[in-house]
């Protein structure tokens, strides 16, 4: 299966369908496990991890640790150029923009900045045009570098802007939310939302490096922190039973911002994400498993209105729905379903829709019909199957089960 994943770019649509069905048949069953572990170094009294992401000539490192701004010259300078544009939002700017500008300018670069409005509702082509306007105003050329300073919304938009400005410039990810640190800053998915669907306009554009200073989490609101924990739970459910079991013992430590627990969770998440992306950069197969809960979650975000819920909140409920779906299909035990629900709830994530939500089964189906995992008119879902840490990608699910699950959650 791994070999077929590597060669899928040249496959016909029929072969693509066969690949997805093969994955659906065998599940993942522990076949894919991280091959490249983090390198640990001791710096200034704190531990720093470096996770490599192997993509040949486009390989890069993910740097994780406390007080990395103090080492930022060493980390950032190889990825920067003579002109740098730091793009952030109005919430992050007062906290970290000055430090980021100073770090980027240590090598003599000319550093400029752009501050955008904060929120998922601003993840749009209007914001992309604001970035384009600023870059053109500054006469940035193809050797210039964009720096994404912020959470997942900023990272996705800046990466997309870098992909299309003058047909492509380099960019660096400096995530400041847990969601971005463990997921969206790694792997090169970029884009913006469309009124009819989330992340429908975008491209794959890998950063030159990712700098994760965990000190940024000190200022993160509790709700944003919990949102990021959703993605860590996902990795445990689909890929790493030991991580899930660790979360069952330590999720309260994460919510309390325990430094050691947080560093481990971020490192482990990045190891898993890096290994999957290295095998399947453009989501031709195994990378789609990282979307557990996201098909339902994206429909929730669209239905409630972008910005009403955080992405991780929608994914948390989406994973609960996927767990129920998997149980009703007969693919997991009641015990595993209950463990998933219990951990999602302990992470302060929703397992039901809010009152007066206005979502309907028909609305869910309409939104999911435009999902990026629709192949030749057939919706592939990422569901759990077998023991903890295993999942499958399949279009061979029962529509009666879909109707039952949607009726339950929309009631």
Coordinates of C-alpha atoms in Angstrom, one line a residue:
X1 CA 0.0 0.0 0.0
X2 CA 2.8 2.4 0.9
X3 CA 4.4 1.9 -2.6
X4 CA 1.1 2.6 -4.3
X5 CA 0.7 5.8 -2.3
X6 CA 4.1 7.0 -3.4
X7 CA 3.2 6.5 -7.1
X8 CA -0.4 7.7 -7.0
X9 CA 0.1 11.1 -8.7
X10 CA 0.3 9.4 -12.1
X11 CA -2.6 7.1 -11.5
X12 CA -5.9 7.2 -13.4
X13 CA -9.1 8.1 -11.5
X14 CA -10.0 4.4 -11.7
X15 CA -6.7 3.4 -10.1
X16 CA -7.2 6.2 -7.5
X17 CA -10.6 4.7 -6.6
X18 CA -9.0 1.2 -6.3
X19 CA -6.4 2.6 -4.0
X20 CA -9.0 4.2 -1.7
X21 CA -11.0 1.0 -1.7
X22 CA -7.9 -1.0 -0.8
X23 CA -7.3 1.3 2.1
X24 CA -10.9 0.9 3.1
X25 CA -10.5 -2.9 3.0
X26 CA -7.3 -3.3 5.0
X27 CA -7.8 -0.2 7.3
X28 CA -4.5 1.1 8.6
X29 CA -4.1 -1.6 11.3
X30 CA -0.9 -0.2 12.6
X31 CA 0.8 -0.4 9.1
X32 CA 2.0 3.2 9.2
X33 CA 4.0 4.4 12.2
X34 CA 6.3 7.3 12.6
X35 CA 9.8 6.6 11.1
X36 CA 11.5 9.9 11.9
X37 CA 11.7 10.8 15.6
X38 CA 12.4 14.2 17.1
X39 CA 16.0 15.1 17.8
X40 CA 16.4 16.4 21.4
X41 CA 18.9 19.0 22.4
X42 CA 19.6 20.8 25.7
X43 CA 19.7 24.6 25.3
X44 CA 19.8 27.2 28.1
X45 CA 18.2 25.0 30.7
X46 CA 15.3 23.8 28.4
X47 CA 14.8 21.0 26.0
X48 CA 14.5 21.7 22.3
X49 CA 13.1 19.2 19.8
X50 CA 13.7 19.2 16.1
X51 CA 11.4 17.1 14.0
X52 CA 12.5 16.6 10.4
X53 CA 9.9 16.4 7.6
X54 CA 11.5 14.6 4.6
X55 CA 10.2 15.8 1.2
X56 CA 13.5 15.6 -0.7
X57 CA 14.6 19.0 -1.9
X58 CA 11.7 20.7 0.0
X59 CA 12.5 19.0 3.3
X60 CA 12.4 21.2 6.4
X61 CA 12.6 21.1 10.2
X62 CA 10.0 21.7 12.9
X63 CA 11.7 23.4 15.9
X64 CA 9.9 23.0 19.2
X65 CA 10.8 24.4 22.6
X66 CA 10.6 27.1 25.3
X67 CA 12.1 30.5 24.7
X68 CA 13.0 29.8 21.1
X69 CA 12.9 33.5 20.3
X70 CA 16.3 33.6 22.1
X71 CA 17.6 31.2 19.5
X72 CA 15.6 32.5 16.6
X73 CA 18.6 33.9 14.7
X74 CA 20.1 30.4 14.4
X75 CA 16.7 28.9 13.4
X76 CA 15.2 31.6 11.2
X77 CA 18.1 33.1 9.3
X78 CA 18.7 30.2 6.9
X79 CA 15.1 30.5 5.7
X80 CA 14.9 34.3 5.3
X81 CA 16.0 36.8 2.6
X82 CA 16.8 40.5 2.3
X83 CA 13.1 41.4 2.5
X84 CA 10.6 39.9 4.9
X85 CA 6.9 40.5 5.3
X86 CA 5.5 39.4 8.7
X87 CA 1.7 38.8 8.5
X88 CA -0.3 38.5 11.7
X89 CA -3.6 39.5 13.2
X90 CA -4.8 42.1 15.6
X91 CA -4.8 39.8 18.6
X92 CA -1.3 38.4 18.2
X93 CA 0.4 41.6 17.1
X94 CA 0.5 43.3 20.5
X95 CA 1.9 40.2 22.0
X96 CA 4.6 38.9 19.6
X97 CA 5.0 41.1 16.5
X98 CA 7.8 43.2 17.9
X99 CA 9.8 40.1 19.0
X100 CA 9.2 38.5 15.6
X101 CA 10.3 41.5 13.7
X102 CA 13.5 41.8 15.7
X103 CA 14.2 38.1 15.3
X104 CA 13.7 38.3 11.5
X105 CA 15.9 41.4 11.3
X106 CA 18.9 40.0 13.1
X107 CA 20.6 39.1 9.9
X108 CA 20.1 42.5 8.4
X109 CA 16.9 41.9 6.5
X110 CA 14.4 44.7 5.8
X111 CA 11.4 43.7 7.8
X112 CA 7.8 44.9 7.2
X113 CA 4.5 43.8 8.7
X114 CA 0.8 43.6 8.0
X115 CA -1.9 43.2 10.7
X116 CA -5.1 41.5 9.6
X117 CA -8.5 41.2 11.4
X118 CA -8.8 38.1 13.6
X119 CA -11.2 35.3 13.1
X120 CA -12.3 32.4 10.8
X121 CA -14.8 34.8 9.1
X122 CA -11.8 36.7 7.7
X123 CA -10.2 33.6 6.1
X124 CA -11.2 34.9 2.7
X125 CA -10.0 36.1 -0.7
X126 CA -10.4 39.7 0.6
X127 CA -7.7 39.0 3.2
X128 CA -5.5 37.4 0.5
X129 CA -5.9 40.6 -1.6
X130 CA -4.8 42.7 1.4
X131 CA -1.6 40.6 1.5
X132 CA -1.1 41.0 -2.2
X133 CA -1.7 44.8 -2.0
X134 CA 0.9 45.1 0.8
X135 CA 3.5 43.0 -1.0
X136 CA 3.1 45.0 -4.2
X137 CA 3.2 48.3 -2.3
X138 CA 6.6 47.2 -0.8
X139 CA 7.8 46.0 -4.2
X140 CA 8.6 42.6 -2.9
X141 CA 10.2 40.3 -5.4
X142 CA 10.4 36.5 -5.8
X143 CA 13.3 36.2 -3.3
X144 CA 11.3 37.9 -0.5
X145 CA 9.9 35.8 2.3
X146 CA 6.5 35.8 4.1
X147 CA 6.3 35.0 7.8
X148 CA 3.0 33.6 9.2
X149 CA 2.8 34.7 12.8
X150 CA -0.4 33.4 14.4
X151 CA -2.8 30.5 14.5
X152 CA -4.3 28.3 11.8
X153 CA -6.2 31.0 9.9
X154 CA -3.1 33.2 9.5
X155 CA -0.9 30.2 8.6
X156 CA -3.3 29.0 6.0
X157 CA -3.8 32.4 4.4
X158 CA -0.1 33.4 4.4
X159 CA 0.9 30.0 2.9
X160 CA -1.6 30.5 0.1
X161 CA -0.5 34.1 -0.5
X162 CA 3.1 32.8 -0.7
X163 CA 2.0 30.2 -3.2
X164 CA 0.4 32.7 -5.6
X165 CA 2.4 35.9 -5.2
X166 CA 4.5 36.2 -8.3
X167 CA 3.8 32.5 -8.8
X168 CA 5.5 31.5 -5.5
X169 CA 7.7 32.9 -2.8
X170 CA 9.1 31.2 0.3
X171 CA 7.4 31.4 3.7
X172 CA 8.0 30.5 7.3
X173 CA 5.4 29.3 9.9
X174 CA 5.6 30.7 13.4
X175 CA 2.4 29.3 15.0
X176 CA 1.1 30.8 18.3
X177 CA -1.9 28.5 19.0
X178 CA -1.9 24.9 20.0
X179 CA -4.1 24.0 16.9
X180 CA -1.5 25.5 14.6
X181 CA 1.5 23.9 16.5
X182 CA 0.2 20.4 16.4
X183 CA -1.5 20.4 13.0
X184 CA -2.0 23.3 10.5
X185 CA 1.5 24.7 10.5
X186 CA 3.0 21.4 9.4
X187 CA 2.4 19.8 6.0
X188 CA 1.8 22.7 3.5
X189 CA -1.9 22.8 3.3
X190 CA -2.9 26.4 2.6
X191 CA -6.1 28.2 1.5
X192 CA -9.2 30.2 2.4
X193 CA -12.9 29.5 2.8
X194 CA -15.7 29.9 0.3
X195 CA -19.3 30.6 1.3
X196 CA -20.1 27.1 0.1
X197 CA -17.3 25.3 1.9
X198 CA -14.3 25.4 4.1
X199 CA -10.8 25.6 2.6
X200 CA -12.2 25.2 -0.9
X201 CA -9.7 27.6 -2.4
X202 CA -6.0 26.8 -1.8
X203 CA -2.9 25.0 -2.7
X204 CA -0.1 22.9 -1.3
X205 CA 2.9 25.1 -0.3
X206 CA 5.5 23.8 2.1
X207 CA 7.1 26.3 4.5
X208 CA 10.9 26.6 4.7
X209 CA 10.8 25.9 8.5
X210 CA 8.4 25.9 11.4
X211 CA 9.3 27.6 14.7
X212 CA 7.2 26.5 17.6
X213 CA 7.9 28.5 20.8
X214 CA 5.7 26.9 23.4
X215 CA 5.9 30.1 25.5
X216 CA 3.2 31.5 23.2
X217 CA 0.7 29.2 24.8
X218 CA 0.9 31.2 28.0
X219 CA -1.3 33.9 26.5
X220 CA -3.7 31.5 24.7
X221 CA -7.3 31.6 25.9
X222 CA -8.6 28.3 27.5
X223 CA -11.1 27.8 24.7
X224 CA -8.4 28.0 22.1
X225 CA -6.2 25.6 24.0
X226 CA -9.0 23.0 24.2
X227 CA -9.5 23.5 20.5
X228 CA -6.0 22.4 19.8
X229 CA -6.3 19.4 22.1
X230 CA -8.9 18.0 19.6
X231 CA -6.3 17.4 17.0
X232 CA -4.0 15.6 19.5
X233 CA -6.9 13.3 20.4
X234 CA -7.4 12.7 16.7
X235 CA -3.8 11.4 16.3
X236 CA -4.4 8.9 19.2
X237 CA -7.7 7.6 17.7
X238 CA -6.4 7.0 14.2
X239 CA -2.7 6.3 14.6
X240 CA -1.2 5.9 18.1
X241 CA -3.0 4.0 20.8
X242 CA -0.2 4.8 23.3
X243 CA -0.7 8.6 22.7
X244 CA -4.5 8.2 23.3
X245 CA -3.8 6.3 26.6
X246 CA -1.3 9.0 27.6
X247 CA -4.0 11.6 27.0
X248 CA -6.4 9.7 29.1
X249 CA -3.9 10.1 32.0
X250 CA -2.7 13.6 31.2
X251 CA -5.4 15.7 29.4
X252 CA -5.9 17.8 32.6
X253 CA -2.2 18.5 32.6
X254 CA -2.5 19.9 29.0
X255 CA -5.5 22.1 30.0
X256 CA -3.4 23.3 33.0
X257 CA -0.5 24.2 30.6
X258 CA 2.0 21.8 32.2
X259 CA 5.2 22.5 30.3
X260 CA 6.5 19.0 30.2
X261 CA 3.2 17.5 29.1
X262 CA 2.6 20.2 26.5
X263 CA 6.1 19.7 25.0
X264 CA 5.5 15.9 24.7
X265 CA 2.1 16.3 23.1
X266 CA 3.3 18.8 20.5
X267 CA 6.4 16.8 19.7
X268 CA 4.5 13.5 19.3
X269 CA 1.8 15.2 17.2
X270 CA 4.4 16.7 14.9
X271 CA 6.3 13.4 14.5
X272 CA 3.1 11.7 13.4
X273 CA 2.0 14.5 11.1
X274 CA 5.5 14.7 9.5
X275 CA 5.7 11.0 8.9
X276 CA 2.3 10.9 7.2
X277 CA 3.0 14.0 5.1
X278 CA 6.3 12.5 4.0
X279 CA 4.5 9.4 2.7
X280 CA 1.6 11.3 1.1
X281 CA 2.2 15.0 0.6
X282 CA -0.9 15.8 -1.5
X283 CA -3.5 13.6 0.2
X284 CA -3.8 10.9 -2.4
X285 CA -4.3 8.3 0.3
X286 CA -3.1 7.9 3.9
X287 CA -3.0 11.7 4.6
X288 CA -6.8 11.8 4.3
X289 CA -6.9 9.9 7.6
X290 CA -5.9 13.1 9.3
X291 CA -9.4 14.3 8.5
X292 CA -11.1 12.1 11.1
X293 CA -14.1 14.2 12.3
X294 CA -13.4 16.9 9.8
X295 CA -16.1 16.0 7.2
X296 CA -18.8 16.4 9.9
X297 CA -16.8 19.3 11.5
X298 CA -16.6 21.4 8.3
X299 CA -20.3 20.9 7.8
X300 CA -20.9 22.1 11.4
X301 CA -18.7 25.2 10.8
X302 CA -20.5 26.1 7.6
X303 CA -23.9 25.5 9.2
X304 CA -23.3 27.5 12.3
X305 CA -21.5 30.2 10.4
X306 CA -17.7 30.6 10.2
X307 CA -16.4 31.9 13.6
X308 CA -19.3 30.7 15.7
X309 CA -17.3 27.7 16.8
X310 CA -13.6 27.2 16.8
X311 CA -12.3 24.7 14.3
X312 CA -11.2 22.3 17.1
X313 CA -14.7 22.5 18.7
X314 CA -16.3 21.4 15.4
X315 CA -13.7 18.7 15.0
X316 CA -14.3 17.5 18.5
X317 CA -18.0 17.0 17.8
X318 CA -17.2 15.6 14.4
X319 CA -15.0 12.9 16.0
X320 CA -17.9 12.1 18.4
X321 CA -20.2 11.7 15.4
X322 CA -17.6 9.5 13.6
X323 CA -17.3 7.4 16.7
X324 CA -21.0 6.9 16.8
X325 CA -21.1 6.2 13.1
X326 CA -18.3 3.6 13.5
X327 CA -20.2 1.9 16.4
X328 CA -23.4 1.7 14.4
X329 CA -21.6 0.2 11.5
X330 CA -20.3 -2.5 13.8
X331 CA -16.7 -1.6 13.4
X332 CA -15.7 -0.6 16.9
X333 CA -16.8 -1.7 20.4
X334 CA -19.1 0.3 22.7
X335 CA -16.1 0.6 25.0
X336 CA -14.0 2.3 22.4
X337 CA -16.8 4.7 21.5
X338 CA -17.3 5.5 25.2
X339 CA -13.6 6.2 25.7
X340 CA -13.5 8.5 22.7
X341 CA -16.5 10.5 24.1
X342 CA -15.1 10.6 27.6
X343 CA -11.8 12.1 26.4
X344 CA -13.4 14.6 24.1
X345 CA -15.6 15.8 27.0
X346 CA -12.7 15.9 29.5
X347 CA -10.9 18.1 27.0
X348 CA -13.8 20.6 27.3
X349 CA -14.9 20.0 23.7
X350 CA -18.6 19.7 22.7
X351 CA -20.3 16.4 21.9
X352 CA -23.7 17.9 21.0
X353 CA -24.7 20.9 18.9
X354 CA -25.8 24.1 20.7
X355 CA -29.5 24.9 21.2
X356 CA -31.3 26.4 18.3
X357 CA -28.4 25.4 16.0
X358 CA -30.6 25.3 12.9
X359 CA -28.7 22.4 11.2
X360 CA -30.6 19.7 9.5
X361 CA -29.7 16.3 8.1
X362 CA -30.3 17.7 4.6
X363 CA -27.9 20.6 5.3
X364 CA -25.3 18.2 6.5
X365 CA -25.6 16.1 3.4
X366 CA -25.4 19.1 1.2
X367 CA -22.3 20.4 2.8
X368 CA -20.6 17.0 2.8
X369 CA -21.4 16.5 -0.9
X370 CA -18.9 19.3 -1.6
X371 CA -16.2 17.8 0.7
X372 CA -12.7 17.4 -0.8
X373 CA -13.0 13.6 0.0
X374 CA -15.7 13.1 -2.6
X375 CA -14.3 11.0 -5.4
X376 CA -16.3 10.4 -8.6
X377 CA -19.4 11.5 -6.8
X378 CA -18.9 9.2 -3.9
X379 CA -18.2 10.5 -0.3
X380 CA -15.3 8.7 1.4
X381 CA -15.4 8.9 5.2
X382 CA -12.6 8.4 7.7
X383 CA -14.0 6.1 10.4
X384 CA -12.7 4.0 13.2
X385 CA -12.4 0.3 12.8
X386 CA -10.9 -2.4 15.0
X387 CA -8.8 -1.6 18.0
X388 CA -7.8 1.8 19.3
X389 CA -5.3 3.5 17.0
X390 CA -6.8 2.1 13.7
X391 CA -9.1 3.6 11.1
X392 CA -10.1 3.2 7.5
X393 CA -11.0 5.4 4.5
X394 CA -14.2 4.1 2.9
X395 CA -17.2 4.9 0.7
X396 CA -18.8 1.6 1.7
X397 CA -20.8 2.9 4.6
X398 CA -24.6 2.4 5.2
X399 CA -26.8 5.4 4.2
X400 CA -29.3 4.2 6.9
X401 CA -26.5 4.7 9.5
X402 CA -25.8 8.2 8.1
X403 CA -29.5 9.1 8.4
X404 CA -29.6 7.7 12.0
X405 CA -26.5 9.6 13.1
X406 CA -27.5 12.9 11.5
X407 CA -31.1 12.6 13.0
X408 CA -29.6 12.1 16.4
X409 CA -27.3 15.1 16.4
X410 CA -29.7 17.5 14.6
X411 CA -32.6 16.7 16.9

